[in-house]
CSV table of C-alpha atoms in Angstrom, one decimal:
chain,number,residue,atom,x,y,z
I,1,GLN,CA,66.9,285.3,177.0
I,2,GLU,CA,67.0,288.7,175.2
I,3,ALA,CA,63.8,290.7,175.3
I,4,ALA,CA,62.0,291.0,171.9
I,5,LYS,CA,61.8,294.4,170.3
I,6,ALA,CA,58.4,296.0,169.8
I,7,LYS,CA,57.6,296.8,166.2
I,8,VAL,CA,55.1,299.5,165.1
I,9,THR,CA,54.2,300.6,161.6
I,10,LEU,CA,53.1,304.2,161.1
I,11,THR,CA,50.8,304.6,158.1
I,12,ILE,CA,50.5,308.2,156.9
I,13,PRO,CA,47.4,308.5,154.7
I,14,GLU,CA,46.8,310.5,151.6
I,15,GLU,CA,45.6,313.4,153.8
I,16,ARG,CA,49.1,313.6,155.3
I,17,TRP,CA,48.0,313.7,159.0
I,18,THR,CA,47.8,311.0,161.6
I,19,THR,CA,48.5,310.4,165.2
I,20,LEU,CA,51.1,308.2,166.9
I,21,ILE,CA,52.4,307.0,170.3
I,22,LEU,CA,55.3,304.6,170.6
I,23,PRO,CA,56.4,302.6,173.7
I,24,PHE,CA,60.1,303.5,173.0
I,25,ASP,CA,62.2,306.5,171.9
I,26,ALA,CA,62.6,306.9,168.1
I,27,GLU,CA,64.0,309.3,165.5
I,28,LEU,CA,61.7,311.0,163.1
I,29,PRO,CA,61.9,309.8,159.5
I,30,GLU,CA,63.0,312.3,156.9
I,31,ASN,CA,60.1,314.7,155.8
I,32,VAL,CA,58.0,313.6,158.8
I,33,LYS,CA,57.1,316.1,161.6
I,34,ALA,CA,55.5,315.4,165.0
I,35,TYR,CA,53.7,317.9,167.2
I,36,SER,CA,52.5,317.9,170.8
I,37,CYS,CA,49.7,320.1,172.0
I,38,SER,CA,49.0,321.4,175.5
I,39,GLU,CA,46.8,324.4,175.0
I,40,VAL,CA,43.8,325.8,173.2
I,41,GLU,CA,43.3,329.6,172.9
I,42,ASN,CA,40.2,331.0,171.1
I,43,ASN,CA,39.4,327.4,169.9
I,44,VAL,CA,42.8,327.2,168.2
I,45,LEU,CA,45.2,324.3,169.1
I,46,THR,CA,48.7,325.5,169.6
I,47,LEU,CA,51.1,322.8,168.3
I,48,VAL,CA,54.7,322.5,169.4
I,49,GLU,CA,57.1,320.7,167.1
I,50,ALA,CA,59.1,317.8,168.5
I,51,GLU,CA,62.7,317.1,167.6
I,52,SER,CA,62.3,313.4,168.0
I,53,LEU,CA,59.7,310.9,169.3
I,54,LYS,CA,59.8,310.2,173.0
I,55,ALA,CA,58.5,307.0,174.5
I,56,ASN,CA,54.9,307.0,175.8
I,57,THR,CA,54.2,310.5,174.3
I,58,PRO,CA,51.3,311.0,172.0
I,59,TYR,CA,51.9,313.1,168.8
I,60,LEU,CA,50.1,314.5,165.8
I,61,VAL,CA,52.1,313.5,162.8
I,62,ASN,CA,52.4,315.2,159.4
I,63,GLY,CA,54.3,313.8,156.4
I,64,TYR,CA,53.9,312.3,152.9
I,65,GLU,CA,51.8,309.3,152.3
I,66,ASN,CA,53.8,306.2,153.2
I,67,ASP,CA,54.4,303.4,155.8
I,68,TYR,CA,57.2,304.0,158.3
I,69,ASP,CA,58.5,301.1,160.5
I,70,PHE,CA,59.8,301.7,164.1
I,71,SER,CA,61.2,299.2,166.5
I,72,GLY,CA,62.7,299.4,170.0
I,73,TYR,CA,62.4,297.9,173.5
I,74,GLY,CA,59.0,298.8,174.9
I,75,LEU,CA,58.9,301.0,178.1
I,76,ALA,CA,55.1,301.1,178.5
I,77,ASP,CA,53.5,299.8,181.7
I,78,LYS,CA,50.0,301.3,181.1
I,79,ASP,CA,47.5,301.0,178.3
I,80,SER,CA,47.4,304.8,177.6
I,81,TYR,CA,49.4,307.9,178.3
I,82,THR,CA,48.3,311.6,178.3
I,83,ASP,CA,50.5,314.6,177.5
I,84,GLY,CA,48.8,317.9,177.3
I,85,LEU,CA,45.5,317.5,175.3
I,86,PHE,CA,46.6,314.3,173.5
I,87,THR,CA,46.1,310.8,174.9
I,88,GLY,CA,47.7,307.9,173.2
I,89,THR,CA,46.5,304.3,173.5
I,90,TYR,CA,48.3,301.0,173.0
I,91,VAL,CA,45.0,299.1,172.7
I,92,GLU,CA,42.1,299.7,170.5
I,93,TYR,CA,39.9,302.1,172.4
I,94,LYS,CA,36.1,302.8,171.9
I,95,THR,CA,35.7,306.5,172.9
I,96,LYS,CA,32.9,307.4,175.3
I,97,ALA,CA,30.2,309.8,174.4
I,98,ASN,CA,30.0,313.2,176.1
I,99,SER,CA,33.5,313.0,177.4
I,100,ASN,CA,34.8,316.0,175.5
I,101,THR,CA,36.8,313.6,173.4
I,102,TYR,CA,37.8,314.4,169.8
I,103,VAL,CA,38.8,311.6,167.4
I,104,LEU,CA,40.7,312.1,164.1
I,105,GLN,CA,38.3,311.3,161.3
I,106,ASN,CA,37.7,312.1,157.6
I,107,VAL,CA,34.2,313.4,157.3
I,108,ASN,CA,32.9,314.5,153.9
I,109,SER,CA,36.6,314.9,152.7
I,110,GLU,CA,37.4,317.1,155.6
I,111,LEU,CA,40.0,315.7,158.0
I,112,GLY,CA,39.9,316.8,161.6
I,113,PHE,CA,39.4,315.9,165.2
I,114,TYR,CA,35.7,315.6,165.6
I,115,LEU,CA,33.8,315.7,168.9
I,116,VAL,CA,32.4,312.3,169.8
I,117,GLY,CA,28.6,312.5,169.7
I,118,GLU,CA,26.1,310.9,172.1
I,119,ASN,CA,25.3,307.9,169.9
I,120,GLU,CA,28.8,307.4,168.5
I,121,GLN,CA,31.5,305.1,169.7
I,122,PRO,CA,34.4,305.6,167.2
I,123,ALA,CA,37.4,303.4,167.7
I,124,VAL,CA,40.9,304.8,168.2
I,125,ASP,CA,43.4,302.2,166.9
I,126,ALA,CA,46.3,301.0,168.9
I,127,TYR,CA,49.4,303.3,168.8
I,128,CYS,CA,47.1,306.2,167.9
I,129,CYS,CA,45.8,309.2,169.9
I,130,TYR,CA,42.8,311.4,170.6
I,131,ILE,CA,42.1,314.8,172.1
I,132,THR,CA,40.3,315.6,175.3
I,133,TYR,CA,39.3,319.2,175.6
I,134,GLU,CA,36.6,321.0,177.6
I,135,ALA,CA,35.7,324.5,176.7
I,136,GLN,CA,36.5,327.2,179.2
I,137,GLU,CA,33.7,329.0,181.0
I,138,GLY,CA,31.9,331.3,178.6
I,139,GLU,CA,33.2,329.5,175.5
I,140,GLU,CA,31.1,327.2,173.3
I,141,GLN,CA,32.4,323.6,173.0
I,142,THR,CA,33.8,323.4,169.5
I,143,THR,CA,32.6,320.4,167.5
I,144,MET,CA,35.8,319.9,165.5
I,145,PHE,CA,39.4,321.0,165.0
I,146,LEU,CA,39.9,320.9,161.2
I,147,LEU,CA,43.3,319.9,159.7
I,148,SER,CA,44.2,321.5,156.5
I,149,GLY,CA,47.0,321.5,154.0
I,150,GLY,CA,50.0,319.2,154.3
I,151,GLN,CA,53.8,319.4,154.3
I,152,GLU,CA,53.9,322.6,152.2
I,153,ASP,CA,51.5,324.5,154.5
I,154,ASP,CA,53.1,323.2,157.7
I,155,PRO,CA,50.2,324.6,159.9
I,156,THR,CA,51.1,324.8,163.6
I,157,ALA,CA,47.8,326.1,164.7
I,158,ILE,CA,44.5,324.3,164.0
I,159,GLU,CA,41.2,326.0,164.3
I,160,GLY,CA,38.1,324.6,166.0
I,161,THR,CA,34.7,325.5,164.8
I,162,GLU,CA,31.1,325.2,165.9
I,163,HIS,CA,30.0,324.8,162.3
I,164,LYS,CA,31.3,323.4,159.0
I,165,ALA,CA,34.4,325.4,158.0
I,166,GLN,CA,34.9,326.1,154.3
I,167,GLY,CA,38.3,325.8,152.6
I,168,ALA,CA,41.8,325.6,154.0
I,169,VAL,CA,43.4,327.3,157.0
I,170,LEU,CA,44.5,330.7,155.9
I,171,VAL,CA,47.8,332.0,157.5
I,172,TYR,CA,49.1,335.5,157.2
I,173,ASP,CA,52.0,337.4,158.8
I,174,LEU,CA,51.3,340.6,160.8
I,175,MET,CA,51.9,342.6,157.6
I,176,GLY,CA,49.0,340.9,156.0
I,177,ARG,CA,51.0,338.7,153.6
I,178,LYS,CA,49.9,335.1,153.0
I,179,VAL,CA,52.5,332.6,154.2
I,180,THR,CA,52.9,328.9,153.7
I,181,THR,CA,55.6,328.2,156.4
I,182,MET,CA,55.5,329.5,159.9
I,183,GLU,CA,58.6,330.0,162.0
I,184,LYS,CA,59.0,329.5,165.8
I,185,GLY,CA,58.8,332.6,167.9
I,186,LYS,CA,56.8,334.6,165.5
I,187,PHE,CA,53.2,335.8,165.5
I,188,TYR,CA,50.8,334.9,162.7
I,189,ILE,CA,47.1,335.4,161.9
I,190,VAL,CA,45.4,332.0,161.4
I,191,ASN,CA,41.9,332.2,160.0
I,192,GLY,CA,41.6,335.7,161.6
I,193,VAL,CA,43.0,334.7,165.0
I,194,LYS,CA,46.5,335.9,166.2
I,195,VAL,CA,48.7,333.0,167.2
I,196,ILE,CA,52.3,332.6,168.2
I,197,ILE,CA,54.4,329.6,167.2
I,198,LYS,CA,56.3,328.0,170.1
């Protein structure tokens, strides 16, 4: 008997950002971008754009509001997989307090990864991801990594903050000119912090 294909629907919300993990390899739909993240420097997440979606790999996804269907033969043998700072889960997961866990949420119309508080147990849906990050010695643990903009801004660095950030992520080139698209291999100033796009 032939094995059944797994089917997963990715819903990109109005805010244009979500997370995804698939139990099989898949091509990215048109106008959808996926990013992995393995490092934080000065409370800025460095995102690396993926060419396609690899099985059991968690991603941050950016695109226009829509539903996208994926199907394939599942290759997962665990409930969750970690790659860099992202962990993706195939079962709904109640995050634990004080575990340096950040969950993607919309709080007061500001979308970002928010640190899980002591009395909170936010759920991470199946086929979605969360961040685990512990501040380095001498750094304060950031309370959120705000996401800003959408397809036009294409931010590949996301700033963390200890307090409520105001407005969008501001990106400039080294000449001080405001930019809306960042290219791989170049340096930029993102909210006052110098970053390189990898």
